[in-house]
Amino acid sequence: MIPLHYAPEVAAAKEAGKAIVALESTIITHGMPYPQNVETARLVEGDIRDTGAVPATIAVMDGKLHIGLTDDELDTLAQTKNVAKLSRADMAACIATGGTGATTVAATMIAANLAGIHVFATGGIGGVHKGAETSFDISADLHELAQTPVTVVAAGAKAILDLDKTYEVLETLGVPVIAYGQDMLPAFWSATSPLPAPLRMDTPSDIASAGQMRAAMGLPGGQLITNPIPADAEISAETLAPIIAQALNEAETQGIAAKAVTPFLLGRIFELTDGASLVANIALVRNNARLAAQIACVWTP
Ligand code: PSU
Ligand code: MN
C-alpha cells in the first residue's frame, strides 16, 4: 500500500471533480532561500486558486507521500535543513523508511500520476549538464517526461545546462516540447532563445487535447510546455553569462557532483545577482502556475 496522504483541500477537489495542479517541493527546499521559498509557494498556490484550480504541493513527510500540504506543513518543510532531494531512484526508499524529502520534477510527476493529476507547474526542469560528455550528468527529469503521463509547465531549461543537448535528448526520448505562444524556445530568465521550438501551441485547450491524444494512442510519457517569462521580469542572457560561468567554475573547482550540482549553481547565481535571479524566478513560476491551472481546467476527465 502506498501511504498517499491527501490534504483536505485536495481530497475535496478530487471528490468534486475539480481541476488540480501539482507543484514540486525541491524548488522550496533546494531552489530558494527561506523565507522567500515559503512566501513564493503560498503565492503560487494562490495563483492556481485564482485561476479556478486547486494546488497540490507534493512532498514526502515522515514516510507519507503528501498530495497537497497544509499551510503549517508547507512552513515546516520550508524551514527544515538538509531535507533529502528525491527523484525516481530514491523516492520509494524514503517512503519505506519513514523519511522526509522534497520531490524533484521526476518524483513529483510520479506522485501526480499516482494521484490522478495530469498537470504540474514548476520553474525549470533538470536537463543535460554542461560537460555531460565526461560527467554523464543528465537529469532523471528527462527520462521521467518520457514515461510518466503528466504535462509539465516550465519556463524552459536554465542556461546552467547545455540547452542544445537537453532538447536533443528530449527529442530522442520522444517527449513533445511545446512553446506557448511563440516560435522560439524560452530560456528561463529570458523569454526567448536562438533555439526554434519543436512545437508551438497558443491555447490551453490545444495543450490539453494533445496530452489526451497521446494517452488515447497508448503513448507513454508526458509533455513539456515551455512558457516564456513575463517581459517585465526578464534578465538578459548577457547579464547572466559571466555569473553562470563563475558558478560553473566554482562547482568544478570545489568538486560538486551528482545531486548537489543543481542546488549549488542555483544558490551561487542567487548570491552573485544579489537576489535578482530570485525575483525573476518567482515571476516565472507564478506565470507557469496560471497557465498550468488554465490547462487543468480544460482537461476533460
Ligand atoms: N531547475 C530550477 N529550479 C529548481 C530545479 C531545477 O530552475 O529548483 C530543481 C527541480 O526540482 C528539478 C531538479 O527537478 O532541480 C533537477 O535536479 P537534477 O539536475 O539533480 O536532476
Ligand atoms: Mn544530475
PDB file of N, CA and C in Angstrom, residues 22-105:
ATOM      1  N   ALA A  22      -0.448  19.959  -9.757  1.00  0.00           N
ATOM      2  CA  ALA A  22       0.627  19.532  -8.863  1.00  0.00           C
ATOM      3  C   ALA A  22       1.752  20.563  -8.854  1.00  0.00           C
ATOM      4  N   LEU A  23       2.426  20.663  -7.707  1.00  0.00           N
ATOM      5  CA  LEU A  23       3.597  21.542  -7.560  1.00  0.00           C
ATOM      6  C   LEU A  23       4.709  20.745  -6.900  1.00  0.00           C
ATOM      7  N   GLU A  24       5.948  21.007  -7.278  1.00  0.00           N
ATOM      8  CA  GLU A  24       7.073  20.283  -6.670  1.00  0.00           C
ATOM      9  C   GLU A  24       7.520  20.956  -5.376  1.00  0.00           C
ATOM     10  N   SER A  25       8.330  20.264  -4.586  1.00  0.00           N
ATOM     11  CA  SER A  25       8.824  20.862  -3.342  1.00  0.00           C
ATOM     12  C   SER A  25      10.333  21.059  -3.317  1.00  0.00           C
ATOM     13  N   THR A  26      11.073  20.496  -4.270  1.00  0.00           N
ATOM     14  CA  THR A  26      12.525  20.754  -4.276  1.00  0.00           C
ATOM     15  C   THR A  26      12.808  22.221  -4.541  1.00  0.00           C
ATOM     16  N   ILE A  27      11.951  22.863  -5.325  1.00  0.00           N
ATOM     17  CA  ILE A  27      12.117  24.301  -5.570  1.00  0.00           C
ATOM     18  C   ILE A  27      12.025  25.063  -4.239  1.00  0.00           C
ATOM     19  N   ILE A  28      11.259  24.539  -3.281  1.00  0.00           N
ATOM     20  CA  ILE A  28      11.116  25.184  -1.964  1.00  0.00           C
ATOM     21  C   ILE A  28      12.357  24.915  -1.105  1.00  0.00           C
ATOM     22  N   THR A  29      12.788  23.657  -1.051  1.00  0.00           N
ATOM     23  CA  THR A  29      13.874  23.283  -0.124  1.00  0.00           C
ATOM     24  C   THR A  29      15.272  23.512  -0.693  1.00  0.00           C
ATOM     25  N   HIS A  30      15.425  23.373  -2.003  1.00  0.00           N
ATOM     26  CA  HIS A  30      16.756  23.448  -2.600  1.00  0.00           C
ATOM     27  C   HIS A  30      16.881  24.539  -3.656  1.00  0.00           C
ATOM     28  N   GLY A  31      15.758  25.187  -3.993  1.00  0.00           N
ATOM     29  CA  GLY A  31      15.794  26.148  -5.104  1.00  0.00           C
ATOM     30  C   GLY A  31      15.743  27.597  -4.662  1.00  0.00           C
ATOM     31  N   MET A  32      15.250  27.835  -3.448  1.00  0.00           N
ATOM     32  CA  MET A  32      15.111  29.215  -2.959  1.00  0.00           C
ATOM     33  C   MET A  32      15.415  29.252  -1.464  1.00  0.00           C
ATOM     34  N   PRO A  33      15.916  30.400  -0.960  1.00  0.00           N
ATOM     35  CA  PRO A  33      16.183  30.519   0.477  1.00  0.00           C
ATOM     36  C   PRO A  33      14.900  30.781   1.278  1.00  0.00           C
ATOM     37  N   TYR A  34      14.919  30.467   2.570  1.00  0.00           N
ATOM     38  CA  TYR A  34      13.835  30.821   3.485  1.00  0.00           C
ATOM     39  C   TYR A  34      13.986  32.302   3.845  1.00  0.00           C
ATOM     40  N   PRO A  35      12.945  33.098   3.959  1.00  0.00           N
ATOM     41  CA  PRO A  35      11.525  32.768   3.864  1.00  0.00           C
ATOM     42  C   PRO A  35      10.908  32.968   2.476  1.00  0.00           C
ATOM     43  N   GLN A  36      11.736  33.417   1.503  1.00  0.00           N
ATOM     44  CA  GLN A  36      11.153  33.639   0.164  1.00  0.00           C
ATOM     45  C   GLN A  36      10.569  32.345  -0.403  1.00  0.00           C
ATOM     46  N   ASN A  37      11.152  31.206   0.000  1.00  0.00           N
ATOM     47  CA  ASN A  37      10.658  29.938  -0.552  1.00  0.00           C
ATOM     48  C   ASN A  37       9.205  29.680  -0.159  1.00  0.00           C
ATOM     49  N   VAL A  38       8.880  29.868   1.127  1.00  0.00           N
ATOM     50  CA  VAL A  38       7.507  29.578   1.564  1.00  0.00           C
ATOM     51  C   VAL A  38       6.560  30.685   1.094  1.00  0.00           C
ATOM     52  N   GLU A  39       7.059  31.924   1.050  1.00  0.00           N
ATOM     53  CA  GLU A  39       6.213  33.025   0.546  1.00  0.00           C
ATOM     54  C   GLU A  39       5.855  32.777  -0.921  1.00  0.00           C
ATOM     55  N   THR A  40       6.848  32.334  -1.695  1.00  0.00           N
ATOM     56  CA  THR A  40       6.586  32.043  -3.107  1.00  0.00           C
ATOM     57  C   THR A  40       5.618  30.877  -3.247  1.00  0.00           C
ATOM     58  N   ALA A  41       5.840  29.841  -2.445  1.00  0.00           N
ATOM     59  CA  ALA A  41       4.955  28.671  -2.517  1.00  0.00           C
ATOM     60  C   ALA A  41       3.508  29.081  -2.257  1.00  0.00           C
ATOM     61  N   ARG A  42       3.309  29.988  -1.305  1.00  0.00           N
ATOM     62  CA  ARG A  42       1.945  30.449  -0.997  1.00  0.00           C
ATOM     63  C   ARG A  42       1.367  31.281  -2.145  1.00  0.00           C
ATOM     64  N   LEU A  43       2.197  32.153  -2.723  1.00  0.00           N
ATOM     65  CA  LEU A  43       1.725  32.971  -3.849  1.00  0.00           C
ATOM     66  C   LEU A  43       1.320  32.084  -5.022  1.00  0.00           C
ATOM     67  N   VAL A  44       2.160  31.078  -5.298  1.00  0.00           N
ATOM     68  CA  VAL A  44       1.909  30.178  -6.427  1.00  0.00           C
ATOM     69  C   VAL A  44       0.610  29.398  -6.193  1.00  0.00           C
ATOM     70  N   GLU A  45       0.428  28.924  -4.979  1.00  0.00           N
ATOM     71  CA  GLU A  45      -0.820  28.215  -4.668  1.00  0.00           C
ATOM     72  C   GLU A  45      -2.015  29.151  -4.865  1.00  0.00           C
ATOM     73  N   GLY A  46      -1.863  30.413  -4.448  1.00  0.00           N
ATOM     74  CA  GLY A  46      -2.938  31.394  -4.621  1.00  0.00           C
ATOM     75  C   GLY A  46      -3.246  31.662  -6.088  1.00  0.00           C
ATOM     76  N   ASP A  47      -2.202  31.719  -6.903  1.00  0.00           N
ATOM     77  CA  ASP A  47      -2.403  31.947  -8.343  1.00  0.00           C
ATOM     78  C   ASP A  47      -3.230  30.815  -8.958  1.00  0.00           C
ATOM     79  N   ILE A  48      -2.959  29.599  -8.506  1.00  0.00           N
ATOM     80  CA  ILE A  48      -3.705  28.451  -9.041  1.00  0.00           C
ATOM     81  C   ILE A  48      -5.172  28.524  -8.613  1.00  0.00           C
ATOM     82  N   ARG A  49      -5.393  28.873  -7.354  1.00  0.00           N
ATOM     83  CA  ARG A  49      -6.790  29.026  -6.879  1.00  0.00           C
ATOM     84  C   ARG A  49      -7.500  30.134  -7.643  1.00  0.00           C
ATOM     85  N   ASP A  50      -6.814  31.270  -7.833  1.00  0.00           N
ATOM     86  CA  ASP A  50      -7.426  32.408  -8.530  1.00  0.00           C
ATOM     87  C   ASP A  50      -7.792  32.057  -9.971  1.00  0.00           C
ATOM     88  N   THR A  51      -7.106  31.056 -10.532  1.00  0.00           N
ATOM     89  CA  THR A  51      -7.375  30.668 -11.918  1.00  0.00           C
ATOM     90  C   THR A  51      -8.423  29.553 -11.980  1.00  0.00           C
ATOM     91  N   GLY A  52      -8.909  29.132 -10.827  1.00  0.00           N
ATOM     92  CA  GLY A  52     -10.023  28.177 -10.815  1.00  0.00           C
ATOM     93  C   GLY A  52      -9.650  26.728 -10.586  1.00  0.00           C
ATOM     94  N   ALA A  53      -8.397  26.463 -10.195  1.00  0.00           N
ATOM     95  CA  ALA A  53      -7.997  25.080  -9.907  1.00  0.00           C
ATOM     96  C   ALA A  53      -7.515  24.990  -8.452  1.00  0.00           C
ATOM     97  N   VAL A  54      -7.147  23.795  -8.045  1.00  0.00           N
ATOM     98  CA  VAL A  54      -6.705  23.571  -6.672  1.00  0.00           C
ATOM     99  C   VAL A  54      -5.239  23.123  -6.696  1.00  0.00           C
ATOM    100  N   PRO A  55      -4.371  23.760  -5.879  1.00  0.00           N
ATOM    101  CA  PRO A  55      -2.956  23.378  -5.871  1.00  0.00           C
ATOM    102  C   PRO A  55      -2.693  22.153  -4.994  1.00  0.00           C
ATOM    103  N   ALA A  56      -1.759  21.314  -5.437  1.00  0.00           N
ATOM    104  CA  ALA A  56      -1.348  20.154  -4.642  1.00  0.00           C
ATOM    105  C   ALA A  56       0.178  20.113  -4.629  1.00  0.00           C
ATOM    106  N   THR A  57       0.760  20.686  -3.582  1.00  0.00           N
ATOM    107  CA  THR A  57       2.219  20.630  -3.442  1.00  0.00           C
ATOM    108  C   THR A  57       2.579  19.238  -2.931  1.00  0.00           C
ATOM    109  N   ILE A  58       3.556  18.620  -3.582  1.00  0.00           N
ATOM    110  CA  ILE A  58       3.908  17.215  -3.311  1.00  0.00           C
ATOM    111  C   ILE A  58       5.190  17.158  -2.488  1.00  0.00           C
ATOM    112  N   ALA A  59       5.197  16.314  -1.453  1.00  0.00           N
ATOM    113  CA  ALA A  59       6.423  16.092  -0.660  1.00  0.00           C
ATOM    114  C   ALA A  59       6.273  14.795   0.116  1.00  0.00           C
ATOM    115  N   VAL A  60       7.389  14.225   0.522  1.00  0.00           N
ATOM    116  CA  VAL A  60       7.359  13.061   1.422  1.00  0.00           C
ATOM    117  C   VAL A  60       7.661  13.579   2.817  1.00  0.00           C
ATOM    118  N   MET A  61       6.730  13.340   3.742  1.00  0.00           N
ATOM    119  CA  MET A  61       6.956  13.781   5.127  1.00  0.00           C
ATOM    120  C   MET A  61       6.693  12.603   6.054  1.00  0.00           C
ATOM    121  N   ASP A  62       7.684  12.256   6.846  1.00  0.00           N
ATOM    122  CA  ASP A  62       7.586  11.133   7.798  1.00  0.00           C
ATOM    123  C   ASP A  62       7.014   9.880   7.130  1.00  0.00           C
ATOM    124  N   GLY A  63       7.513   9.567   5.978  1.00  0.00           N
ATOM    125  CA  GLY A  63       7.124   8.330   5.302  1.00  0.00           C
ATOM    126  C   GLY A  63       5.793   8.373   4.582  1.00  0.00           C
ATOM    127  N   LYS A  64       5.127   9.534   4.578  1.00  0.00           N
ATOM    128  CA  LYS A  64       3.850   9.643   3.845  1.00  0.00           C
ATOM    129  C   LYS A  64       4.057  10.492   2.591  1.00  0.00           C
ATOM    130  N   LEU A  65       3.439  10.035   1.504  1.00  0.00           N
ATOM    131  CA  LEU A  65       3.519  10.799   0.260  1.00  0.00           C
ATOM    132  C   LEU A  65       2.368  11.806   0.251  1.00  0.00           C
ATOM    133  N   HIS A  66       2.691  13.042   0.548  1.00  0.00           N
ATOM    134  CA  HIS A  66       1.663  14.089   0.662  1.00  0.00           C
ATOM    135  C   HIS A  66       1.268  14.634  -0.701  1.00  0.00           C
ATOM    136  N   ILE A  67      -0.036  14.614  -0.967  1.00  0.00           N
ATOM    137  CA  ILE A  67      -0.580  15.221  -2.175  1.00  0.00           C
ATOM    138  C   ILE A  67      -1.306  16.470  -1.691  1.00  0.00           C
ATOM    139  N   GLY A  68      -0.588  17.567  -1.684  1.00  0.00           N
ATOM    140  CA  GLY A  68      -1.095  18.798  -1.069  1.00  0.00           C
ATOM    141  C   GLY A  68      -0.560  18.917   0.344  1.00  0.00           C
ATOM    142  N   LEU A  69      -0.130  20.127   0.694  1.00  0.00           N
ATOM    143  CA  LEU A  69       0.378  20.392   2.043  1.00  0.00           C
ATOM    144  C   LEU A  69      -0.494  21.475   2.681  1.00  0.00           C
ATOM    145  N   THR A  70      -0.742  21.327   3.974  1.00  0.00           N
ATOM    146  CA  THR A  70      -1.416  22.417   4.689  1.00  0.00           C
ATOM    147  C   THR A  70      -0.405  23.552   4.846  1.00  0.00           C
ATOM    148  N   ASP A  71      -0.893  24.694   5.256  1.00  0.00           N
ATOM    149  CA  ASP A  71      -0.011  25.846   5.412  1.00  0.00           C
ATOM    150  C   ASP A  71       1.101  25.558   6.433  1.00  0.00           C
ATOM    151  N   ASP A  72       0.762  24.871   7.515  1.00  0.00           N
ATOM    152  CA  ASP A  72       1.769  24.524   8.537  1.00  0.00           C
ATOM    153  C   ASP A  72       2.809  23.559   7.976  1.00  0.00           C
ATOM    154  N   GLU A  73       2.347  22.571   7.228  1.00  0.00           N
ATOM    155  CA  GLU A  73       3.284  21.600   6.644  1.00  0.00           C
ATOM    156  C   GLU A  73       4.230  22.286   5.662  1.00  0.00           C
ATOM    157  N   LEU A  74       3.674  23.209   4.897  1.00  0.00           N
ATOM    158  CA  LEU A  74       4.483  23.956   3.926  1.00  0.00           C
ATOM    159  C   LEU A  74       5.585  24.724   4.664  1.00  0.00           C
ATOM    160  N   ASP A  75       5.215  25.373   5.752  1.00  0.00           N
ATOM    161  CA  ASP A  75       6.174  26.161   6.511  1.00  0.00           C
ATOM    162  C   ASP A  75       7.241  25.273   7.157  1.00  0.00           C
ATOM    163  N   THR A  76       6.809  24.141   7.700  1.00  0.00           N
ATOM    164  CA  THR A  76       7.758  23.201   8.317  1.00  0.00           C
ATOM    165  C   THR A  76       8.778  22.730   7.284  1.00  0.00           C
ATOM    166  N   LEU A  77       8.284  22.319   6.124  1.00  0.00           N
ATOM    167  CA  LEU A  77       9.187  21.821   5.089  1.00  0.00           C
ATOM    168  C   LEU A  77      10.164  22.915   4.649  1.00  0.00           C
ATOM    169  N   ALA A  78       9.638  24.124   4.505  1.00  0.00           N
ATOM    170  CA  ALA A  78      10.466  25.233   4.014  1.00  0.00           C
ATOM    171  C   ALA A  78      11.588  25.575   4.994  1.00  0.00           C
ATOM    172  N   GLN A  79      11.381  25.281   6.275  1.00  0.00           N
ATOM    173  CA  GLN A  79      12.383  25.638   7.299  1.00  0.00           C
ATOM    174  C   GLN A  79      13.315  24.495   7.647  1.00  0.00           C
ATOM    175  N   THR A  80      12.955  23.264   7.235  1.00  0.00           N
ATOM    176  CA  THR A  80      13.768  22.107   7.605  1.00  0.00           C
ATOM    177  C   THR A  80      15.082  22.129   6.832  1.00  0.00           C
ATOM    178  N   LYS A  81      16.169  21.942   7.570  1.00  0.00           N
ATOM    179  CA  LYS A  81      17.500  21.941   6.941  1.00  0.00           C
ATOM    180  C   LYS A  81      17.835  20.515   6.472  1.00  0.00           C
ATOM    181  N   ASN A  82      18.649  20.427   5.466  1.00  0.00           N
ATOM    182  CA  ASN A  82      19.143  19.130   4.972  1.00  0.00           C
ATOM    183  C   ASN A  82      18.052  18.134   4.596  1.00  0.00           C
ATOM    184  N   VAL A  83      16.972  18.632   4.023  1.00  0.00           N
ATOM    185  CA  VAL A  83      15.922  17.732   3.533  1.00  0.00           C
ATOM    186  C   VAL A  83      16.476  16.961   2.335  1.00  0.00           C
ATOM    187  N   ALA A  84      16.112  15.684   2.217  1.00  0.00           N
ATOM    188  CA  ALA A  84      16.559  14.890   1.070  1.00  0.00           C
ATOM    189  C   ALA A  84      15.924  15.432  -0.203  1.00  0.00           C
ATOM    190  N   LYS A  85      16.646  15.342  -1.305  1.00  0.00           N
ATOM    191  CA  LYS A  85      16.129  15.735  -2.615  1.00  0.00           C
ATOM    192  C   LYS A  85      15.793  14.444  -3.340  1.00  0.00           C
ATOM    193  N   LEU A  86      14.508  14.208  -3.548  1.00  0.00           N
ATOM    194  CA  LEU A  86      14.073  12.899  -4.045  1.00  0.00           C
ATOM    195  C   LEU A  86      13.781  12.904  -5.535  1.00  0.00           C
ATOM    196  N   SER A  87      14.297  11.880  -6.197  1.00  0.00           N
ATOM    197  CA  SER A  87      13.964  11.664  -7.597  1.00  0.00           C
ATOM    198  C   SER A  87      13.455  10.224  -7.742  1.00  0.00           C
ATOM    199  N   ARG A  88      13.318   9.719  -8.959  1.00  0.00           N
ATOM    200  CA  ARG A  88      12.811   8.369  -9.172  1.00  0.00           C
ATOM    201  C   ARG A  88      13.628   7.331  -8.399  1.00  0.00           C
ATOM    202  N   ALA A  89      14.949   7.523  -8.314  1.00  0.00           N
ATOM    203  CA  ALA A  89      15.813   6.496  -7.731  1.00  0.00           C
ATOM    204  C   ALA A  89      15.601   6.306  -6.232  1.00  0.00           C
ATOM    205  N   ASP A  90      15.274   7.376  -5.510  1.00  0.00           N
ATOM    206  CA  ASP A  90      15.290   7.267  -4.047  1.00  0.00           C
ATOM    207  C   ASP A  90      13.968   7.571  -3.354  1.00  0.00           C
ATOM    208  N   MET A  91      12.928   7.849  -4.140  1.00  0.00           N
ATOM    209  CA  MET A  91      11.647   8.207  -3.538  1.00  0.00           C
ATOM    210  C   MET A  91      11.026   7.057  -2.753  1.00  0.00           C
ATOM    211  N   ALA A  92      11.005   5.868  -3.336  1.00  0.00           N
ATOM    212  CA  ALA A  92      10.386   4.712  -2.660  1.00  0.00           C
ATOM    213  C   ALA A  92      11.136   4.376  -1.378  1.00  0.00           C
ATOM    214  N   ALA A  93      12.471   4.434  -1.423  1.00  0.00           N
ATOM    215  CA  ALA A  93      13.264   4.127  -0.232  1.00  0.00           C
ATOM    216  C   ALA A  93      12.954   5.118   0.885  1.00  0.00           C
ATOM    217  N   CYS A  94      12.776   6.375   0.546  1.00  0.00           N
ATOM    218  CA  CYS A  94      12.470   7.401   1.560  1.00  0.00           C
ATOM    219  C   CYS A  94      11.114   7.123   2.212  1.00  0.00           C
ATOM    220  N   ILE A  95      10.126   6.778   1.386  1.00  0.00           N
ATOM    221  CA  ILE A  95       8.786   6.499   1.925  1.00  0.00           C
ATOM    222  C   ILE A  95       8.844   5.245   2.809  1.00  0.00           C
ATOM    223  N   ALA A  96       9.503   4.211   2.309  1.00  0.00           N
ATOM    224  CA  ALA A  96       9.536   2.922   3.034  1.00  0.00           C
ATOM    225  C   ALA A  96      10.232   3.032   4.382  1.00  0.00           C
ATOM    226  N   THR A  97      11.184   3.936   4.511  1.00  0.00           N
ATOM    227  CA  THR A  97      11.939   4.050   5.766  1.00  0.00           C
ATOM    228  C   THR A  97      11.448   5.201   6.643  1.00  0.00           C
ATOM    229  N   GLY A  98      10.284   5.746   6.303  1.00  0.00           N
ATOM    230  CA  GLY A  98       9.683   6.781   7.146  1.00  0.00           C
ATOM    231  C   GLY A  98      10.361   8.132   7.064  1.00  0.00           C
ATOM    232  N   GLY A  99      11.053   8.382   5.968  1.00  0.00           N
ATOM    233  CA  GLY A  99      11.831   9.615   5.852  1.00  0.00           C
ATOM    234  C   GLY A  99      11.030  10.811   5.380  1.00  0.00           C
ATOM    235  N   THR A 100      11.751  11.936   5.239  1.00  0.00           N
ATOM    236  CA  THR A 100      11.181  13.187   4.748  1.00  0.00           C
ATOM    237  C   THR A 100      12.035  13.651   3.572  1.00  0.00           C
ATOM    238  N   GLY A 101      11.386  14.078   2.520  1.00  0.00           N
ATOM    239  CA  GLY A 101      12.155  14.551   1.372  1.00  0.00           C
ATOM    240  C   GLY A 101      11.317  15.412   0.456  1.00  0.00           C
ATOM    241  N   ALA A 102      12.005  16.277  -0.272  1.00  0.00           N
ATOM    242  CA  ALA A 102      11.349  17.135  -1.250  1.00  0.00           C
ATOM    243  C   ALA A 102      11.405  16.443  -2.609  1.00  0.00           C
ATOM    244  N   THR A 103      10.365  16.648  -3.400  1.00  0.00           N
ATOM    245  CA  THR A 103      10.297  15.971  -4.692  1.00  0.00           C
ATOM    246  C   THR A 103      10.780  16.879  -5.827  1.00  0.00           C
ATOM    247  N   THR A 104      11.649  16.319  -6.663  1.00  0.00           N
ATOM    248  CA  THR A 104      12.086  16.994  -7.890  1.00  0.00           C
ATOM    249  C   THR A 104      10.972  16.871  -8.929  1.00  0.00           C
ATOM    250  N   VAL A 105      11.238  17.378 -10.115  1.00  0.00           N
ATOM    251  CA  VAL A 105      10.270  17.255 -11.203  1.00  0.00           C
ATOM    252  C   VAL A 105       9.946  15.773 -11.443  1.00  0.00           C
TER     253      VAL A 105
END
